[in-house]
PDB file of C-alpha atoms in Angstrom:
ATOM      1  CA  UNK A   1      55.311  -2.714  20.728  1.00 64.00           C
ATOM      2  CA  UNK A   2      56.938   0.025  18.813  1.00 70.00           C
ATOM      3  CA  UNK A   3      60.202   1.912  18.828  1.00 67.00           C
ATOM      4  CA  UNK A   4      61.047   5.332  17.623  1.00 72.00           C
ATOM      5  CA  UNK A   5      64.492   5.486  15.972  1.00 75.00           C
ATOM      6  CA  UNK A   6      66.290   8.696  16.792  1.00 69.00           C
ATOM      7  CA  UNK A   7      67.578  10.675  13.974  1.00 58.00           C
ATOM      8  CA  UNK A   8      70.591  12.087  16.064  1.00 54.00           C
ATOM      9  CA  UNK A   9      72.231  11.991  19.616  1.00 50.00           C
ATOM     10  CA  UNK A  10      70.871  15.575  20.009  1.00 51.00           C
ATOM     11  CA  UNK A  11      67.788  15.933  22.204  1.00 55.00           C
ATOM     12  CA  UNK A  12      66.151  18.738  20.538  1.00 68.00           C
ATOM     13  CA  UNK A  13      65.130  17.484  17.017  1.00 85.00           C
ATOM     14  CA  UNK A  14      61.464  18.538  16.769  1.00 89.00           C
ATOM     15  CA  UNK A  15      60.427  15.330  14.886  1.00 90.00           C
ATOM     16  CA  UNK A  16      61.869  13.006  17.588  1.00 91.00           C
ATOM     17  CA  UNK A  17      59.996  15.111  20.150  1.00 92.00           C
ATOM     18  CA  UNK A  18      56.815  15.096  18.376  1.00 94.00           C
ATOM     19  CA  UNK A  19      57.108  11.299  17.796  1.00 94.00           C
ATOM     20  CA  UNK A  20      57.453  10.728  21.497  1.00 93.00           C
ATOM     21  CA  UNK A  21      54.524  13.031  22.524  1.00 94.00           C
ATOM     22  CA  UNK A  22      52.330  11.156  19.883  1.00 95.00           C
ATOM     23  CA  UNK A  23      53.267   7.780  21.133  1.00 94.00           C
ATOM     24  CA  UNK A  24      52.636   8.842  24.688  1.00 93.00           C
ATOM     25  CA  UNK A  25      49.345  10.429  24.012  1.00 93.00           C
ATOM     26  CA  UNK A  26      48.236   7.620  21.704  1.00 91.00           C
ATOM     27  CA  UNK A  27      48.973   5.110  24.660  1.00 90.00           C
ATOM     28  CA  UNK A  28      51.437   2.983  22.691  1.00 91.00           C
ATOM     29  CA  UNK A  29      54.009   0.918  24.559  1.00 90.00           C
ATOM     30  CA  UNK A  30      57.276   2.017  23.080  1.00 92.00           C
ATOM     31  CA  UNK A  31      60.974   2.716  23.459  1.00 93.00           C
ATOM     32  CA  UNK A  32      63.161   5.348  21.914  1.00 92.00           C
ATOM     33  CA  UNK A  33      66.337   3.788  20.459  1.00 93.00           C
ATOM     34  CA  UNK A  34      69.143   4.371  18.211  1.00 89.00           C
ATOM     35  CA  UNK A  35      70.341   2.496  15.128  1.00 89.00           C
ATOM     36  CA  UNK A  36      72.245   0.090  16.924  1.00 90.00           C
ATOM     37  CA  UNK A  37      69.579  -1.312  19.169  1.00 93.00           C
ATOM     38  CA  UNK A  38      68.074  -4.770  18.769  1.00 94.00           C
ATOM     39  CA  UNK A  39      65.265  -4.263  16.306  1.00 95.00           C
ATOM     40  CA  UNK A  40      63.787  -7.751  16.566  1.00 92.00           C
ATOM     41  CA  UNK A  41      62.107  -6.717  19.868  1.00 92.00           C
ATOM     42  CA  UNK A  42      59.758  -4.427  18.196  1.00 95.00           C
ATOM     43  CA  UNK A  43      56.821  -5.015  15.894  1.00 94.00           C
ATOM     44  CA  UNK A  44      56.986  -1.528  14.408  1.00 96.00           C
ATOM     45  CA  UNK A  45      59.988   1.002  13.865  1.00 97.00           C
ATOM     46  CA  UNK A  46      58.989   4.569  13.431  1.00 96.00           C
ATOM     47  CA  UNK A  47      61.641   6.841  11.661  1.00 96.00           C
ATOM     48  CA  UNK A  48      60.229  10.342  12.291  1.00 95.00           C
ATOM     49  CA  UNK A  49      60.723  13.054   9.645  1.00 95.00           C
ATOM     50  CA  UNK A  50      64.424  13.430   9.112  1.00 92.00           C
ATOM     51  CA  UNK A  51      66.226  10.254  10.058  1.00 93.00           C
ATOM     52  CA  UNK A  52      69.308   9.952   7.805  1.00 90.00           C
ATOM     53  CA  UNK A  53      69.721   6.217   6.866  1.00 94.00           C
ATOM     54  CA  UNK A  54      73.269   5.085   6.345  1.00 94.00           C
ATOM     55  CA  UNK A  55      74.192   2.064   4.465  1.00 94.00           C
ATOM     56  CA  UNK A  56      74.651   0.048   7.598  1.00 95.00           C
ATOM     57  CA  UNK A  57      71.348   1.246   8.921  1.00 95.00           C
ATOM     58  CA  UNK A  58      69.582   0.461   5.651  1.00 96.00           C
ATOM     59  CA  UNK A  59      71.118  -3.137   5.687  1.00 96.00           C
ATOM     60  CA  UNK A  60      69.731  -3.679   9.274  1.00 96.00           C
ATOM     61  CA  UNK A  61      66.209  -2.276   8.317  1.00 97.00           C
ATOM     62  CA  UNK A  62      66.142  -4.585   5.269  1.00 97.00           C
ATOM     63  CA  UNK A  63      66.764  -7.646   7.589  1.00 97.00           C
ATOM     64  CA  UNK A  64      64.166  -6.406  10.047  1.00 97.00           C
ATOM     65  CA  UNK A  65      61.515  -6.165   7.334  1.00 97.00           C
ATOM     66  CA  UNK A  66      62.481  -9.470   5.828  1.00 97.00           C
ATOM     67  CA  UNK A  67      61.925 -11.088   9.156  1.00 96.00           C
ATOM     68  CA  UNK A  68      58.413  -9.638   9.637  1.00 96.00           C
ATOM     69  CA  UNK A  69      59.016  -6.143  10.964  1.00 96.00           C
ATOM     70  CA  UNK A  70      57.130  -3.167  10.013  1.00 96.00           C
ATOM     71  CA  UNK A  71      58.289   0.461   9.324  1.00 97.00           C
ATOM     72  CA  UNK A  72      56.629   3.841   9.523  1.00 97.00           C
ATOM     73  CA  UNK A  73      58.462   6.500   7.685  1.00 98.00           C
ATOM     74  CA  UNK A  74      57.704  10.305   7.272  1.00 97.00           C
ATOM     75  CA  UNK A  75      58.980  13.436   5.555  1.00 96.00           C
ATOM     76  CA  UNK A  76      62.613  13.009   4.630  1.00 95.00           C
ATOM     77  CA  UNK A  77      63.123   9.771   6.509  1.00 96.00           C
ATOM     78  CA  UNK A  78      63.706   6.867   3.849  1.00 95.00           C
ATOM     79  CA  UNK A  79      64.735   9.260   1.169  1.00 95.00           C
ATOM     80  CA  UNK A  80      68.232   9.188  -0.338  1.00 94.00           C
ATOM     81  CA  UNK A  81      70.430  12.117  -1.291  1.00 92.00           C
ATOM     82  CA  UNK A  82      69.094  12.233  -4.730  1.00 93.00           C
ATOM     83  CA  UNK A  83      65.598  12.488  -3.402  1.00 93.00           C
ATOM     84  CA  UNK A  84      64.447   8.815  -4.275  1.00 94.00           C
ATOM     85  CA  UNK A  85      62.820   6.412  -1.827  1.00 96.00           C
ATOM     86  CA  UNK A  86      65.189   3.798  -0.360  1.00 97.00           C
ATOM     87  CA  UNK A  87      62.488   1.257   0.285  1.00 97.00           C
ATOM     88  CA  UNK A  88      59.683  -0.004  -2.084  1.00 97.00           C
ATOM     89  CA  UNK A  89      56.755   1.854  -0.568  1.00 97.00           C
ATOM     90  CA  UNK A  90      54.588   1.617  -3.642  1.00 97.00           C
ATOM     91  CA  UNK A  91      54.988   5.070  -4.741  1.00 97.00           C
ATOM     92  CA  UNK A  92      57.441   7.385  -6.557  1.00 95.00           C
ATOM     93  CA  UNK A  93      58.184  11.052  -5.617  1.00 94.00           C
ATOM     94  CA  UNK A  94      58.537  14.165  -7.853  1.00 90.00           C
ATOM     95  CA  UNK A  95      60.543  16.116  -5.140  1.00 94.00           C
ATOM     96  CA  UNK A  96      59.203  18.561  -2.457  1.00 96.00           C
ATOM     97  CA  UNK A  97      55.878  20.569  -3.060  1.00 97.00           C
ATOM     98  CA  UNK A  98      56.389  24.270  -3.856  1.00 96.00           C
ATOM     99  CA  UNK A  99      53.541  25.085  -1.707  1.00 95.00           C
ATOM    100  CA  UNK A 100      53.728  25.996   2.033  1.00 93.00           C
ATOM    101  CA  UNK A 101      51.279  25.166   3.403  1.00 94.00           C
ATOM    102  CA  UNK A 102      49.178  22.588   1.594  1.00 97.00           C
ATOM    103  CA  UNK A 103      46.089  20.524   2.691  1.00 98.00           C
ATOM    104  CA  UNK A 104      45.279  16.995   3.126  1.00 98.00           C
ATOM    105  CA  UNK A 105      41.923  15.183   2.736  1.00 98.00           C
ATOM    106  CA  UNK A 106      42.558  11.819   4.498  1.00 98.00           C
ATOM    107  CA  UNK A 107      40.536   8.788   3.579  1.00 97.00           C
ATOM    108  CA  UNK A 108      38.835   6.525   5.953  1.00 96.00           C
ATOM    109  CA  UNK A 109      41.983   4.457   6.771  1.00 96.00           C
ATOM    110  CA  UNK A 110      43.596   7.329   8.774  1.00 97.00           C
ATOM    111  CA  UNK A 111      40.953  10.151   8.967  1.00 97.00           C
ATOM    112  CA  UNK A 112      40.281  11.491  12.357  1.00 94.00           C
ATOM    113  CA  UNK A 113      36.599  11.538  13.415  1.00 91.00           C
ATOM    114  CA  UNK A 114      36.626  15.512  13.438  1.00 90.00           C
ATOM    115  CA  UNK A 115      37.895  16.007   9.931  1.00 93.00           C
ATOM    116  CA  UNK A 116      35.683  15.999   6.895  1.00 93.00           C
ATOM    117  CA  UNK A 117      37.243  18.579   4.658  1.00 95.00           C
ATOM    118  CA  UNK A 118      40.875  19.308   3.694  1.00 97.00           C
ATOM    119  CA  UNK A 119      42.929  20.362   6.637  1.00 96.00           C
ATOM    120  CA  UNK A 120      45.948  22.650   6.569  1.00 96.00           C
ATOM    121  CA  UNK A 121      49.634  21.255   6.894  1.00 97.00           C
ATOM    122  CA  UNK A 122      51.930  24.117   7.642  1.00 94.00           C
ATOM    123  CA  UNK A 123      55.169  22.359   6.229  1.00 95.00           C
ATOM    124  CA  UNK A 124      55.792  21.174   2.720  1.00 95.00           C
ATOM    125  CA  UNK A 125      55.114  17.687   1.725  1.00 97.00           C
ATOM    126  CA  UNK A 126      56.814  15.331  -0.710  1.00 97.00           C
ATOM    127  CA  UNK A 127      55.145  15.112  -4.053  1.00 97.00           C
ATOM    128  CA  UNK A 128      53.891  11.437  -3.787  1.00 97.00           C
ATOM    129  CA  UNK A 129      52.571   9.490  -6.764  1.00 97.00           C
ATOM    130  CA  UNK A 130      51.066   6.108  -5.684  1.00 98.00           C
ATOM    131  CA  UNK A 131      52.014   3.417  -8.035  1.00 97.00           C
ATOM    132  CA  UNK A 132      51.361  -0.044  -6.330  1.00 95.00           C
ATOM    133  CA  UNK A 133      50.504   0.731  -2.863  1.00 96.00           C
ATOM    134  CA  UNK A 134      47.193   2.086  -1.097  1.00 98.00           C
ATOM    135  CA  UNK A 135      46.817   5.833  -1.049  1.00 98.00           C
ATOM    136  CA  UNK A 136      45.976   7.491   2.348  1.00 98.00           C
ATOM    137  CA  UNK A 137      44.412  10.332   0.983  1.00 98.00           C
ATOM    138  CA  UNK A 138      44.771  13.402  -1.283  1.00 98.00           C
ATOM    139  CA  UNK A 139      46.827  16.629  -1.305  1.00 98.00           C
ATOM    140  CA  UNK A 140      44.974  19.889  -2.049  1.00 98.00           C
ATOM    141  CA  UNK A 141      47.240  22.797  -3.138  1.00 98.00           C
ATOM    142  CA  UNK A 142      46.554  26.326  -2.166  1.00 96.00           C
ATOM    143  CA  UNK A 143      45.713  28.905  -4.999  1.00 94.00           C
ATOM    144  CA  UNK A 144      49.197  30.483  -4.180  1.00 93.00           C
ATOM    145  CA  UNK A 145      51.866  30.930  -1.498  1.00 92.00           C
ATOM    146  CA  UNK A 146      50.980  33.723   0.634  1.00 87.00           C
ATOM    147  CA  UNK A 147      53.871  36.483   0.314  1.00 85.00           C
ATOM    148  CA  UNK A 148      53.968  40.156   0.728  1.00 84.00           C
ATOM    149  CA  UNK A 149      53.612  40.410  -3.190  1.00 85.00           C
ATOM    150  CA  UNK A 150      50.975  37.858  -3.290  1.00 83.00           C
ATOM    151  CA  UNK A 151      48.593  38.374  -0.312  1.00 81.00           C
ATOM    152  CA  UNK A 152      45.728  36.706   1.350  1.00 78.00           C
ATOM    153  CA  UNK A 153      44.287  38.206   4.339  1.00 78.00           C
ATOM    154  CA  UNK A 154      44.390  34.962   6.378  1.00 76.00           C
ATOM    155  CA  UNK A 155      47.625  33.214   7.482  1.00 79.00           C
ATOM    156  CA  UNK A 156      47.423  30.840   4.629  1.00 84.00           C
ATOM    157  CA  UNK A 157      45.760  30.856   1.189  1.00 91.00           C
ATOM    158  CA  UNK A 158      42.598  28.531   0.821  1.00 93.00           C
ATOM    159  CA  UNK A 159      42.852  25.249  -0.867  1.00 95.00           C
ATOM    160  CA  UNK A 160      41.895  24.775  -4.668  1.00 97.00           C
ATOM    161  CA  UNK A 161      38.625  22.809  -5.003  1.00 97.00           C
ATOM    162  CA  UNK A 162      40.215  19.841  -6.862  1.00 98.00           C
ATOM    163  CA  UNK A 163      42.906  17.513  -5.592  1.00 97.00           C
ATOM    164  CA  UNK A 164      46.563  18.053  -6.848  1.00 97.00           C
ATOM    165  CA  UNK A 165      46.870  14.411  -8.042  1.00 97.00           C
ATOM    166  CA  UNK A 166      49.417  13.770  -5.258  1.00 98.00           C
ATOM    167  CA  UNK A 167      48.777  11.733  -2.195  1.00 98.00           C
ATOM    168  CA  UNK A 168      49.483  12.500   1.405  1.00 98.00           C
ATOM    169  CA  UNK A 169      50.702   8.995   2.254  1.00 98.00           C
ATOM    170  CA  UNK A 170      50.844   5.385   1.089  1.00 98.00           C
ATOM    171  CA  UNK A 171      50.860   1.734   2.567  1.00 98.00           C
ATOM    172  CA  UNK A 172      52.427  -1.074   0.836  1.00 98.00           C
ATOM    173  CA  UNK A 173      52.770  -4.410   2.797  1.00 96.00           C
ATOM    174  CA  UNK A 174      54.681  -3.685   6.048  1.00 97.00           C
ATOM    175  CA  UNK A 175      55.718   0.032   5.295  1.00 98.00           C
ATOM    176  CA  UNK A 176      53.600   3.107   5.796  1.00 98.00           C
ATOM    177  CA  UNK A 177      55.001   6.484   4.484  1.00 98.00           C
ATOM    178  CA  UNK A 178      53.483   9.938   5.295  1.00 98.00           C
ATOM    179  CA  UNK A 179      54.399  12.656   2.868  1.00 98.00           C
ATOM    180  CA  UNK A 180      54.435  15.446   5.417  1.00 98.00           C
ATOM    181  CA  UNK A 181      56.798  15.750   8.485  1.00 97.00           C
ATOM    182  CA  UNK A 182      53.857  15.088  10.723  1.00 98.00           C
ATOM    183  CA  UNK A 183      55.855  14.600  13.972  1.00 97.00           C
ATOM    184  CA  UNK A 184      57.579  17.980  13.596  1.00 97.00           C
ATOM    185  CA  UNK A 185      54.121  19.623  12.787  1.00 97.00           C
ATOM    186  CA  UNK A 186      52.686  18.083  15.871  1.00 97.00           C
ATOM    187  CA  UNK A 187      55.600  19.303  18.081  1.00 96.00           C
ATOM    188  CA  UNK A 188      55.278  22.841  16.646  1.00 95.00           C
ATOM    189  CA  UNK A 189      51.494  23.210  16.590  1.00 94.00           C
ATOM    190  CA  UNK A 190      49.955  20.707  18.862  1.00 94.00           C
ATOM    191  CA  UNK A 191      47.051  20.092  16.407  1.00 95.00           C
ATOM    192  CA  UNK A 192      44.929  17.289  17.617  1.00 96.00           C
ATOM    193  CA  UNK A 193      43.920  16.336  14.165  1.00 97.00           C
ATOM    194  CA  UNK A 194      47.501  15.888  13.162  1.00 97.00           C
ATOM    195  CA  UNK A 195      48.205  13.638  16.212  1.00 97.00           C
ATOM    196  CA  UNK A 196      45.189  11.441  15.483  1.00 96.00           C
ATOM    197  CA  UNK A 197      46.248  11.075  11.699  1.00 97.00           C
ATOM    198  CA  UNK A 198      49.583   9.746  12.951  1.00 97.00           C
ATOM    199  CA  UNK A 199      47.998   7.495  15.649  1.00 95.00           C
ATOM    200  CA  UNK A 200      45.750   5.915  12.984  1.00 95.00           C
ATOM    201  CA  UNK A 201      48.818   5.394  10.595  1.00 96.00           C
ATOM    202  CA  UNK A 202      50.596   3.527  13.477  1.00 95.00           C
ATOM    203  CA  UNK A 203      47.666   1.428  14.009  1.00 93.00           C
ATOM    204  CA  UNK A 204      47.485   0.389  10.342  1.00 93.00           C
ATOM    205  CA  UNK A 205      50.704  -1.229  10.847  1.00 93.00           C
ATOM    206  CA  UNK A 206      50.164  -2.710  14.430  1.00 90.00           C
ATOM    207  CA  UNK A 207      46.688  -4.141  13.287  1.00 79.00           C
ATOM    208  CA  UNK A 208      45.674  -6.176  16.114  1.00 66.00           C
ATOM    209  CA  UNK A 209      47.307  -6.760  19.606  1.00 59.00           C
ATOM    210  CA  UNK A 210      47.818  -3.161  20.685  1.00 63.00           C
ATOM    211  CA  UNK A 211      46.748  -1.779  24.030  1.00 69.00           C
ATOM    212  CA  UNK A 212      43.809   0.451  23.862  1.00 70.00           C
ATOM    213  CA  UNK A 213      42.140   1.867  26.950  1.00 75.00           C
ATOM    214  CA  UNK A 214      38.579   3.313  26.656  1.00 81.00           C
ATOM    215  CA  UNK A 215      38.013   6.603  28.473  1.00 86.00           C
ATOM    216  CA  UNK A 216      41.627   7.382  29.299  1.00 87.00           C
ATOM    217  CA  UNK A 217      42.395  10.929  28.049  1.00 89.00           C
ATOM    218  CA  UNK A 218      45.490  11.464  25.989  1.00 88.00           C
ATOM    219  CA  UNK A 219      47.174  13.107  29.003  1.00 88.00           C
ATOM    220  CA  UNK A 220      46.637   9.771  31.014  1.00 87.00           C
ATOM    221  CA  UNK A 221      49.487   7.502  31.503  1.00 83.00           C
TER     222      UNK A 221
END
């Protein structure tokens, strides 16, 4: 059904590990592949967080998309050396957010059942301005970054009451892009809401035909 494209031959990249965990716990049928694999076997390709796309890989992905394939990108994946998007995702970027952390208020397309208010995301997002795509929700900035000189008693500073004007993700056609490195976040924190967000984003692309097992816990195989 899906394939996670490894960012490197190394085995300890957090985004790759987090993607594997989310795919397992979401009960997807998937393979972990490299950039030389046969893409046409898969309905969705997932490039988690920090996959560097070479010209050769870009050409292969363009061919895959042209033949009906679908792509999920997150974080730095799909972003070139100048910080611009390499695919038409229906949005533009204004670089990386100066805030760590920030917050997301997801819309109904990807919102976990347990989330009704902005939830904290401990790694920076890309500043995402939706132009032609469908927004997946809003970024809320904190009042300030917590430092020794600018202190908040909690681990992170509360969010401002109004959205920042930037989106947390976008869908356009056969591509979904998530502005945070969600797979690295899940690997590092294990937050169920982040996993459920990523699962819903994957299912946006799969639409129908995926395996869903009612009553099987995320630890079930």
